[in-house]
CSV table of C-alpha atoms in Angstrom, one decimal:
chain,number,residue,atom,x,y,z
K,1,MET,CA,-163.2,-215.0,8.0
K,2,ASP,CA,-165.3,-213.1,5.6
K,3,THR,CA,-163.8,-212.0,1.9
K,4,LEU,CA,-162.3,-208.7,2.0
K,5,ARG,CA,-164.7,-206.7,0.2
K,6,LEU,CA,-163.7,-204.0,-2.1
K,7,PHE,CA,-165.7,-201.0,-3.4
K,8,LEU,CA,-165.1,-198.6,-6.1
K,9,LEU,CA,-166.6,-195.4,-4.8
K,10,GLY,CA,-168.5,-192.7,-6.4
K,11,GLY,CA,-170.8,-189.8,-5.3
K,12,LEU,CA,-169.0,-190.6,-1.6
K,13,SER,CA,-169.9,-187.2,-0.5
K,14,ALA,CA,-173.6,-187.9,-0.4
K,15,LEU,CA,-173.2,-190.5,2.2
K,16,LEU,CA,-170.7,-188.4,4.8
K,17,VAL,CA,-172.4,-187.4,7.7
K,18,GLY,CA,-170.8,-184.6,10.4
K,19,CYS,CA,-171.5,-182.0,12.8
K,20,ALA,CA,-172.9,-178.9,11.3
K,21,THR,CA,-170.6,-177.6,14.7
K,22,ALA,CA,-168.0,-179.1,16.4
K,23,PRO,CA,-168.5,-179.4,20.0
K,24,PRO,CA,-166.1,-177.9,22.7
K,25,PRO,CA,-162.8,-179.8,23.7
K,26,LEU,CA,-163.3,-181.8,26.3
K,27,ALA,CA,-160.0,-181.3,28.1
K,28,PRO,CA,-158.9,-184.6,29.5
K,29,GLN,CA,-156.5,-183.4,32.1
K,30,ALA,CA,-159.3,-182.5,34.3
K,31,VAL,CA,-160.4,-185.6,34.8
K,32,LEU,CA,-157.2,-187.9,34.8
K,33,ARG,CA,-155.7,-188.8,38.3
K,34,ASP,CA,-152.4,-190.4,37.7
K,35,GLU,CA,-151.8,-190.5,41.4
K,36,LEU,CA,-154.3,-192.9,41.8
K,37,PHE,CA,-152.8,-195.8,39.8
K,38,LYS,CA,-149.4,-197.7,40.0
K,39,PRO,CA,-147.1,-197.9,37.0
K,40,ALA,CA,-148.2,-199.7,33.7
K,41,SER,CA,-147.2,-203.3,33.4
K,42,GLU,CA,-146.8,-203.1,29.7
K,43,HIS,CA,-145.7,-200.6,27.4
K,44,ILE,CA,-148.4,-197.9,26.1
K,45,GLU,CA,-147.8,-197.6,22.3
K,46,THR,CA,-147.8,-194.7,20.7
K,47,GLU,CA,-149.5,-193.8,17.7
K,48,ALA,CA,-146.7,-193.9,15.3
K,49,GLU,CA,-145.9,-197.5,17.2
K,50,ILE,CA,-149.4,-198.9,16.4
K,51,PHE,CA,-149.3,-197.8,12.8
K,52,ALA,CA,-145.6,-198.9,12.4
K,53,ALA,CA,-144.6,-201.2,9.4
K,54,SER,CA,-142.5,-203.7,11.0
K,55,PRO,CA,-139.3,-205.2,9.1
K,56,ALA,CA,-140.9,-208.2,8.1
K,57,MET,CA,-143.7,-206.4,6.4
K,58,GLN,CA,-141.3,-204.1,4.7
K,59,ARG,CA,-139.3,-207.0,3.5
K,60,TRP,CA,-142.7,-208.7,2.6
K,61,LEU,CA,-143.4,-205.8,0.4
K,62,ARG,CA,-140.2,-205.7,-0.8
K,63,GLU,CA,-140.4,-209.6,-2.3
K,64,HIS,CA,-144.1,-209.1,-3.7
K,65,TYR,CA,-143.0,-206.2,-5.2
K,66,ALA,CA,-143.5,-207.2,-8.7
K,67,GLN,CA,-146.1,-209.5,-8.1
K,68,LEU,CA,-148.5,-206.5,-6.7
K,69,HIS,CA,-148.0,-204.8,-9.7
K,70,ARG,CA,-149.4,-207.8,-12.0
K,71,ASP,CA,-153.0,-206.2,-12.0
K,72,PRO,CA,-154.1,-205.8,-15.4
K,73,ASP,CA,-155.3,-202.6,-14.9
K,74,GLY,CA,-152.3,-201.2,-13.1
K,75,ASP,CA,-154.3,-200.7,-10.1
K,76,LEU,CA,-151.6,-201.1,-7.1
K,77,ARG,CA,-154.6,-200.6,-4.2
K,78,ARG,CA,-156.6,-203.9,-6.0
K,79,SER,CA,-153.4,-206.0,-5.7
K,80,LEU,CA,-152.2,-205.0,-2.2
K,81,VAL,CA,-155.7,-205.9,-1.0
K,82,ASN,CA,-156.1,-209.1,-3.1
K,83,ALA,CA,-152.4,-210.0,-1.5
K,84,LEU,CA,-154.3,-209.6,1.9
K,85,ASP,CA,-157.3,-212.4,1.4
K,86,SER,CA,-154.8,-214.6,-1.3
K,87,SER,CA,-154.7,-218.0,0.5
K,88,GLN,CA,-151.5,-217.9,-1.4
K,89,GLN,CA,-150.2,-214.7,-0.1
K,90,LEU,CA,-151.1,-213.1,3.3
K,91,HIS,CA,-154.4,-214.7,3.7
K,92,LEU,CA,-155.8,-212.7,6.8
K,93,ASP,CA,-158.3,-214.1,9.2
K,94,TYR,CA,-160.5,-212.4,11.5
K,95,ASP,CA,-159.6,-212.7,15.5
K,96,ALA,CA,-161.2,-210.5,17.9
K,97,THR,CA,-159.3,-212.1,20.8
K,98,PHE,CA,-157.6,-209.0,21.3
K,99,THR,CA,-156.5,-205.7,19.4
K,100,ARG,CA,-153.2,-205.9,17.7
K,101,ASP,CA,-151.0,-203.4,16.2
K,102,ALA,CA,-149.9,-203.3,12.5
K,103,ALA,CA,-146.7,-205.2,13.2
K,104,GLN,CA,-148.5,-207.9,15.2
K,105,SER,CA,-151.6,-208.5,12.9
K,106,PHE,CA,-149.0,-208.7,10.2
K,107,ASP,CA,-147.1,-211.5,12.4
K,108,ALA,CA,-150.7,-213.4,13.4
K,109,ARG,CA,-152.3,-212.8,10.0
K,110,SER,CA,-155.2,-212.2,11.9
K,111,GLY,CA,-156.7,-209.8,13.9
K,112,ASN,CA,-160.1,-207.7,14.8
K,113,CYS,CA,-161.8,-205.3,12.2
K,114,LEU,CA,-159.5,-202.3,13.5
K,115,SER,CA,-156.1,-204.1,13.5
K,116,LEU,CA,-156.7,-205.4,10.1
K,117,VAL,CA,-157.6,-201.8,9.1
K,118,ILE,CA,-154.4,-200.8,11.0
K,119,MET,CA,-152.2,-203.4,9.4
K,120,THR,CA,-153.5,-202.5,5.9
K,121,ALA,CA,-153.1,-198.3,6.5
K,122,ALA,CA,-149.5,-199.4,7.6
K,123,MET,CA,-148.9,-201.3,4.2
K,124,ALA,CA,-150.4,-198.9,2.1
K,125,GLY,CA,-148.3,-196.4,3.7
K,126,GLN,CA,-145.2,-198.0,2.6
K,127,LEU,CA,-146.6,-198.1,-1.2
K,128,ASP,CA,-147.2,-194.4,-0.6
K,129,LEU,CA,-151.1,-194.9,-1.3
K,130,PRO,CA,-153.3,-192.3,0.4
K,131,VAL,CA,-155.2,-193.8,3.4
K,132,GLN,CA,-158.8,-192.4,4.6
K,133,PHE,CA,-159.9,-193.6,7.8
K,134,GLN,CA,-163.9,-194.1,8.2
K,135,LYS,CA,-166.5,-194.8,11.1
K,136,VAL,CA,-169.1,-196.8,9.6
K,137,PHE,CA,-172.7,-196.1,11.3
K,138,VAL,CA,-174.0,-199.8,11.6
K,139,GLU,CA,-176.4,-201.3,14.0
K,140,ASP,CA,-175.3,-201.5,17.3
K,141,SER,CA,-173.5,-204.6,18.3
K,142,TRP,CA,-173.4,-205.6,21.8
K,143,SER,CA,-171.2,-208.3,23.5
K,144,ARG,CA,-170.2,-209.5,27.0
K,145,ASP,CA,-167.4,-210.9,29.0
K,146,ASN,CA,-166.7,-211.0,32.7
K,147,ASN,CA,-169.8,-209.0,33.7
K,148,LEU,CA,-169.0,-206.1,31.3
K,149,MET,CA,-170.9,-205.3,28.3
K,150,PHE,CA,-168.9,-204.0,25.2
K,151,LEU,CA,-170.9,-202.4,22.2
K,152,ALA,CA,-168.7,-202.6,19.2
K,153,GLY,CA,-167.9,-200.0,16.4
K,154,HIS,CA,-166.9,-200.2,13.0
K,155,VAL,CA,-164.4,-198.7,10.9
K,156,ASN,CA,-162.9,-199.1,7.4
K,157,LEU,CA,-160.3,-197.3,5.2
K,158,THR,CA,-160.2,-196.0,1.6
K,159,LEU,CA,-157.0,-195.9,-0.5
K,160,SER,CA,-156.7,-193.6,-3.3
K,161,ARG,CA,-154.1,-193.6,-6.3
K,162,GLY,CA,-150.9,-192.1,-5.4
K,163,ARG,CA,-147.3,-192.1,-5.7
K,164,ASP,CA,-145.4,-195.5,-5.9
K,165,ALA,CA,-143.1,-196.1,-3.1
K,166,PHE,CA,-140.5,-197.8,-5.3
K,167,VAL,CA,-140.8,-196.2,-8.9
K,168,ARG,CA,-141.9,-192.9,-7.7
K,169,SER,CA,-144.7,-192.4,-10.4
K,170,VAL,CA,-147.7,-190.5,-10.2
K,171,SER,CA,-151.2,-191.7,-11.1
K,172,LEU,CA,-153.9,-189.3,-10.4
K,173,THR,CA,-157.7,-190.3,-10.7
K,174,GLY,CA,-161.2,-189.7,-8.8
K,175,ASP,CA,-162.0,-193.0,-7.7
K,176,GLU,CA,-161.4,-194.6,-4.1
K,177,LEU,CA,-161.2,-198.2,-3.2
K,178,MET,CA,-163.0,-198.9,-0.1
K,179,VAL,CA,-161.6,-201.7,2.3
K,180,ASP,CA,-163.7,-203.6,4.5
K,181,PHE,CA,-163.6,-206.7,6.6
K,182,ILE,CA,-167.6,-207.4,6.9
K,183,PRO,CA,-170.0,-208.5,4.4
K,184,ALA,CA,-170.9,-206.0,1.7
K,185,ALA,CA,-174.5,-206.5,2.9
K,186,ASP,CA,-174.1,-205.1,6.4
K,187,LEU,CA,-172.7,-201.8,4.8
K,188,ARG,CA,-175.5,-201.4,2.4
K,189,GLY,CA,-176.9,-198.0,2.9
K,190,ALA,CA,-174.8,-197.3,5.9
K,191,HIS,CA,-173.4,-193.5,6.7
K,192,VAL,CA,-169.8,-193.0,7.1
K,193,HIS,CA,-167.9,-190.2,8.6
K,194,GLU,CA,-164.4,-189.5,7.8
K,195,ILE,CA,-161.9,-189.4,10.8
K,196,ASP,CA,-158.1,-189.0,11.1
K,197,ARG,CA,-155.3,-191.4,12.0
K,198,GLN,CA,-155.4,-189.9,15.5
K,199,THR,CA,-158.9,-191.0,16.6
K,200,VAL,CA,-158.0,-194.5,14.9
K,201,ALA,CA,-155.2,-194.6,17.4
K,202,ALA,CA,-156.9,-193.6,20.3
K,203,MET,CA,-159.5,-196.1,19.3
K,204,PHE,CA,-156.9,-198.6,19.9
K,205,MET,CA,-155.7,-197.2,22.6
K,206,ASN,CA,-159.4,-197.5,24.2
K,207,ASN,CA,-159.9,-201.0,23.2
K,208,ARG,CA,-156.8,-201.8,24.6
K,209,ALA,CA,-158.0,-200.0,28.2
K,210,ALA,CA,-161.3,-202.2,27.6
K,211,GLU,CA,-158.9,-205.6,27.1
K,212,ALA,CA,-157.1,-204.8,30.2
K,213,LEU,CA,-160.2,-203.7,32.3
K,214,ASP,CA,-161.9,-207.2,31.3
K,215,VAL,CA,-159.3,-209.2,32.9
K,216,GLY,CA,-158.9,-206.7,35.9
K,217,ARG,CA,-155.9,-204.7,35.2
K,218,LEU,CA,-157.1,-201.8,36.1
K,219,ASP,CA,-153.8,-199.7,36.3
K,220,ASP,CA,-152.8,-201.1,32.4
K,221,ALA,CA,-156.5,-199.8,31.7
K,222,TYR,CA,-155.8,-196.7,33.1
K,223,TRP,CA,-152.7,-195.7,31.4
K,224,TRP,CA,-154.1,-196.9,27.9
K,225,VAL,CA,-157.4,-195.0,28.2
K,226,ARG,CA,-155.2,-191.9,29.4
K,227,ALA,CA,-153.0,-192.4,26.3
K,228,ALA,CA,-156.7,-192.4,24.2
K,229,LEU,CA,-157.9,-189.2,25.7
K,230,LEU,CA,-154.5,-187.1,25.0
K,231,GLU,CA,-154.3,-188.9,21.6
K,232,ASP,CA,-157.5,-187.5,20.9
K,233,PRO,CA,-159.7,-185.5,23.3
K,234,ARG,CA,-162.7,-185.6,20.8
K,235,TYR,CA,-163.0,-189.4,21.2
K,236,VAL,CA,-165.6,-189.2,23.7
K,237,ALA,CA,-166.3,-193.3,23.8
K,238,ALA,CA,-162.7,-192.8,25.9
K,239,TYR,CA,-164.3,-190.9,28.6
K,240,ASN,CA,-167.0,-193.7,29.2
K,241,THR,CA,-164.3,-196.2,29.7
K,242,LEU,CA,-162.4,-194.0,31.9
K,243,GLY,CA,-165.6,-193.7,34.3
K,244,VAL,CA,-166.1,-197.2,34.2
K,245,ILE,CA,-162.2,-197.8,35.3
K,246,TYR,CA,-162.8,-195.1,38.2
K,247,ARG,CA,-165.9,-197.0,39.3
K,248,ARG,CA,-164.1,-200.1,39.6
K,249,HIS,CA,-160.9,-198.8,41.2
K,250,GLY,CA,-163.6,-197.1,43.6
K,251,ASN,CA,-163.1,-193.5,42.8
K,252,LEU,CA,-166.8,-192.5,42.9
K,253,THR,CA,-166.8,-188.8,42.2
K,254,VAL,CA,-164.3,-188.7,39.4
K,255,ALA,CA,-166.3,-191.7,37.4
K,256,GLU,CA,-169.0,-189.6,37.9
K,257,GLU,CA,-167.1,-186.3,36.3
K,258,SER,CA,-165.9,-188.6,33.4
K,259,LEU,CA,-169.0,-189.9,32.5
K,260,HIS,CA,-170.6,-186.3,32.4
K,261,ARG,CA,-168.1,-185.6,29.8
K,262,VAL,CA,-170.1,-187.8,27.5
K,263,THR,CA,-173.5,-186.6,28.3
K,264,ALA,CA,-172.1,-183.1,28.2
K,265,VAL,CA,-172.0,-183.7,24.2
K,266,GLU,CA,-173.9,-187.0,23.9
K,267,PRO,CA,-177.2,-186.5,26.3
K,268,GLU,CA,-178.6,-189.7,24.9
K,269,SER,CA,-175.4,-192.3,25.0
K,270,VAL,CA,-177.0,-195.2,26.9
K,271,PRO,CA,-173.6,-196.6,27.8
K,272,ALA,CA,-173.0,-193.6,29.5
K,273,LEU,CA,-176.4,-193.0,31.3
K,274,ALA,CA,-176.4,-196.8,32.3
K,275,ASN,CA,-172.9,-196.3,33.7
K,276,LEU,CA,-174.1,-193.6,35.5
K,277,VAL,CA,-176.9,-194.9,37.1
K,278,VAL,CA,-174.6,-197.8,38.4
K,279,VAL,CA,-172.5,-194.8,40.0
K,280,LEU,CA,-175.2,-192.8,41.3
K,281,ARG,CA,-176.3,-196.3,43.2
K,282,ASP,CA,-172.9,-197.0,44.8
K,283,GLU,CA,-172.9,-193.4,46.0
K,284,GLY,CA,-176.2,-193.9,47.8
K,285,ARG,CA,-178.2,-191.4,45.4
K,286,THR,CA,-180.9,-193.8,45.0
K,287,SER,CA,-183.8,-191.4,44.0
K,288,GLU,CA,-181.5,-190.0,41.5
K,289,ALA,CA,-180.1,-193.4,40.2
K,290,GLN,CA,-183.7,-194.4,39.8
K,291,ALA,CA,-184.7,-191.3,37.6
K,292,LEU,CA,-182.0,-191.8,35.3
K,293,ASP,CA,-182.6,-195.2,35.0
K,294,ALA,CA,-186.4,-194.4,33.9
K,295,ARG,CA,-185.0,-192.3,31.0
K,296,VAL,CA,-182.4,-195.1,30.2
K,297,ARG,CA,-185.1,-197.5,29.6
K,298,GLN,CA,-187.2,-194.7,27.9
K,299,LEU,CA,-184.2,-194.8,25.4
K,300,GLN,CA,-183.8,-198.8,25.7
K,301,PRO,CA,-186.8,-200.3,26.6
K,302,TYR,CA,-184.8,-203.8,26.9
K,303,ALA,CA,-181.0,-203.9,27.9
K,304,PRO,CA,-178.5,-206.3,25.8
K,305,PHE,CA,-179.1,-209.5,27.0
K,306,HIS,CA,-182.2,-208.8,28.5
K,307,PHE,CA,-184.1,-211.8,26.9
K,308,PHE,CA,-180.8,-213.9,26.8
K,309,ASP,CA,-180.4,-214.0,30.3
K,310,LEU,CA,-184.0,-214.8,30.9
K,311,GLY,CA,-183.4,-217.8,28.3
K,312,ILE,CA,-180.2,-218.8,30.6
K,313,ALA,CA,-182.7,-219.0,33.6
K,314,ALA,CA,-185.4,-221.0,31.5
K,315,MET,CA,-182.3,-223.5,30.6
K,316,LYS,CA,-181.3,-223.9,34.2
K,317,ALA,CA,-185.2,-225.0,34.8
K,318,ARG,CA,-185.0,-227.2,32.0
K,319,GLU,CA,-187.7,-225.0,30.5
K,320,TYR,CA,-186.3,-225.6,26.7
K,321,ALA,CA,-189.0,-224.4,25.2
K,322,LYS,CA,-189.3,-221.1,26.8
K,323,ALA,CA,-185.7,-221.1,26.4
K,324,ARG,CA,-185.9,-221.2,23.0
K,325,ALA,CA,-188.5,-218.8,22.6
K,326,LEU,CA,-186.5,-216.3,24.7
K,327,PHE,CA,-182.9,-216.7,22.9
K,328,GLU,CA,-185.0,-216.4,19.3
K,329,ARG,CA,-186.2,-213.1,20.7
K,330,GLU,CA,-182.8,-211.9,21.4
K,331,ILE,CA,-181.7,-213.5,18.2
K,332,ALA,CA,-184.2,-210.7,16.6
K,333,ARG,CA,-182.4,-207.7,18.1
K,334,GLU,CA,-179.0,-209.3,17.4
K,335,ALA,CA,-178.5,-211.8,14.7
K,336,TYR,CA,-174.9,-212.2,14.6
K,337,TYR,CA,-173.8,-213.0,17.8
K,338,HIS,CA,-172.5,-216.3,18.1
K,339,GLU,CA,-173.1,-217.1,21.7
K,340,PHE,CA,-176.8,-216.6,21.2
K,341,HIS,CA,-177.2,-219.2,18.2
K,342,PHE,CA,-175.1,-221.5,20.6
K,343,TRP,CA,-177.6,-221.6,23.3
K,344,LEU,CA,-180.3,-221.7,20.8
K,345,ALA,CA,-178.5,-224.6,19.8
K,346,LEU,CA,-179.0,-226.2,23.1
K,347,ALA,CA,-182.2,-225.5,23.7
K,348,ASP,CA,-183.4,-227.1,20.4
K,349,TYR,CA,-181.3,-230.2,21.6
K,350,GLY,CA,-183.3,-230.2,24.8
K,351,LEU,CA,-186.2,-230.6,23.1
K,352,GLY,CA,-184.8,-233.2,21.1
K,353,ASP,CA,-185.0,-230.8,17.6
K,354,PHE,CA,-181.6,-232.2,17.0
K,355,ASP,CA,-181.1,-230.6,13.1
K,356,ASP,CA,-182.5,-227.0,14.5
K,357,ALA,CA,-179.7,-227.3,17.1
K,358,ARG,CA,-177.0,-228.5,14.0
K,359,HIS,CA,-178.5,-225.5,12.1
K,360,GLU,CA,-177.9,-223.0,15.4
K,361,LEU,CA,-174.4,-224.3,15.6
K,362,GLN,CA,-173.4,-224.1,12.3
K,363,LEU,CA,-174.6,-220.1,12.6
K,364,ALA,CA,-172.5,-220.0,15.9
K,365,LEU,CA,-169.6,-221.7,13.9
K,366,ASP,CA,-169.9,-219.1,11.2
K,367,ASN,CA,-170.3,-215.9,13.4
K,368,SER,CA,-167.7,-217.4,16.1
K,369,THR,CA,-164.9,-214.2,16.3
K,370,THR,CA,-162.1,-216.1,18.2
K,371,HIS,CA,-160.3,-219.2,17.4
K,372,LYS,CA,-161.1,-220.6,20.9
K,373,ALA,CA,-165.0,-220.1,20.4
K,374,HIS,CA,-164.7,-221.7,16.4
K,375,ALA,CA,-162.9,-224.7,18.1
K,376,LEU,CA,-165.5,-224.9,20.8
K,377,TYR,CA,-168.3,-225.1,18.0
K,378,ALA,CA,-166.7,-227.0,15.7
K,379,ALA,CA,-166.2,-230.0,18.3
K,380,LYS,CA,-170.0,-229.7,19.3
K,381,LEU,CA,-171.2,-230.1,15.6
K,382,ASP,CA,-169.1,-232.7,14.9
K,383,TRP,CA,-170.0,-234.2,18.0
K,384,LEU,CA,-173.8,-233.7,16.8
K,385,ASN,CA,-173.0,-235.1,13.4
K,386,ALA,CA,-171.7,-238.3,14.5
K,387,HIS,CA,-174.4,-239.3,17.0
K,388,GLN,CA,-177.3,-237.4,15.1
K,389,PRO,CA,-177.6,-237.5,11.4
K,390,PRO,CA,-179.1,-234.7,9.6
K,391,ASP,CA,-182.8,-234.7,8.4
K,392,PRO,CA,-182.9,-233.7,5.0
K,393,THR,CA,-185.9,-231.8,5.8
K,394,ALA,CA,-184.4,-229.8,8.2
K,395,ASN,CA,-185.0,-226.5,9.8
K,396,ILE,CA,-188.7,-225.7,8.7
K,397,GLY,CA,-189.7,-225.4,12.1
K,398,ALA,CA,-187.2,-223.2,13.0
K,399,THR,CA,-188.0,-220.7,9.9
K,400,LEU,CA,-191.6,-221.0,10.4
K,401,ARG,CA,-191.1,-219.4,14.2
K,402,ARG,CA,-188.6,-217.0,13.0
K,403,GLU,CA,-191.1,-215.4,10.4
K,404,ALA,CA,-193.8,-215.4,12.9
K,405,LEU,CA,-191.5,-213.7,15.1
K,406,LEU,CA,-190.2,-211.2,12.3
K,407,ARG,CA,-194.1,-210.6,11.9
K,408,GLY,CA,-194.8,-209.8,15.3
K,409,GLN,CA,-197.1,-212.7,15.9
């Protein structure tokens, strides 16, 4: 996992973005159809349960209280964040397998971005440190699993100085400490929008819905996204998830209604429009689907994974040079998706470019988001290193090709 990024923020207001006028409430009850689904097979957590500090978390804070107050500047916030990353203390790891609540992240010492933010907020709350959540506007990052595409958002949080939960003293300053779980370079120049705890809880619930949907648990997916919409009716992404669930469940009319809730407030939402295209086709409304698909293509000329899928087809045909060019084109749009680098490594290997393959495998390993993927890439890299020793002049060809691609040659 990348080292936790700490920033003392000044002039934050210059970066905050928001709507001049708020969109009207979306009234989620109008598109909820409880009668269509069986009861959930798992407990649907509430906001309080998501952010709850478990007895183990509270015990850890008590046991490390003295250590947390050893910061030379007396900054409890910095001590807490250092503890999260220290190999001698919590040493959190990044793992995007599924979205954990605060207690689960603490027990596993790992989680995805949202999970780690929730856990940090829960611990800060135990120390009476004021927390502000932020949505960060970074470039779209797509992933795919089981024929579902996922558009990843990003959140972080800031910690203010506040009253110490144990000594009940108050320290007032104007600075804020931002805690983030992605590299600082990826945040440079990014706009942020303050969001409340209610929205973060809805994001958690929506993630759980998407994860249930991914493995075919449609009933659980419905109850999770229902909870998200009731938690924060303003969280538009949940209506998109709801539309996909209804479509998978065969409820096309209400699927369309749910997706139109998104486009009513975000008329250029590519995920919602693309899902509407699928629903319209399922309903046999071919001409409407074609017209809407043309609009989607205007907004997004090449769909996510377009060049990757062409590259896979080329790999199956053993056209390794063509596959390599296509994978490199996809990476030019999404530089940090591990699977793209893995397949580029396979294309390089097919061409006999073992050092380029080694380089791409290392990038796949560095950008892997689950322990399973990390283990796979590590094993492949170990095998390659054992059978094809590295060349000290490696990666020159790959570097030249990338530079040419960026220049549009």
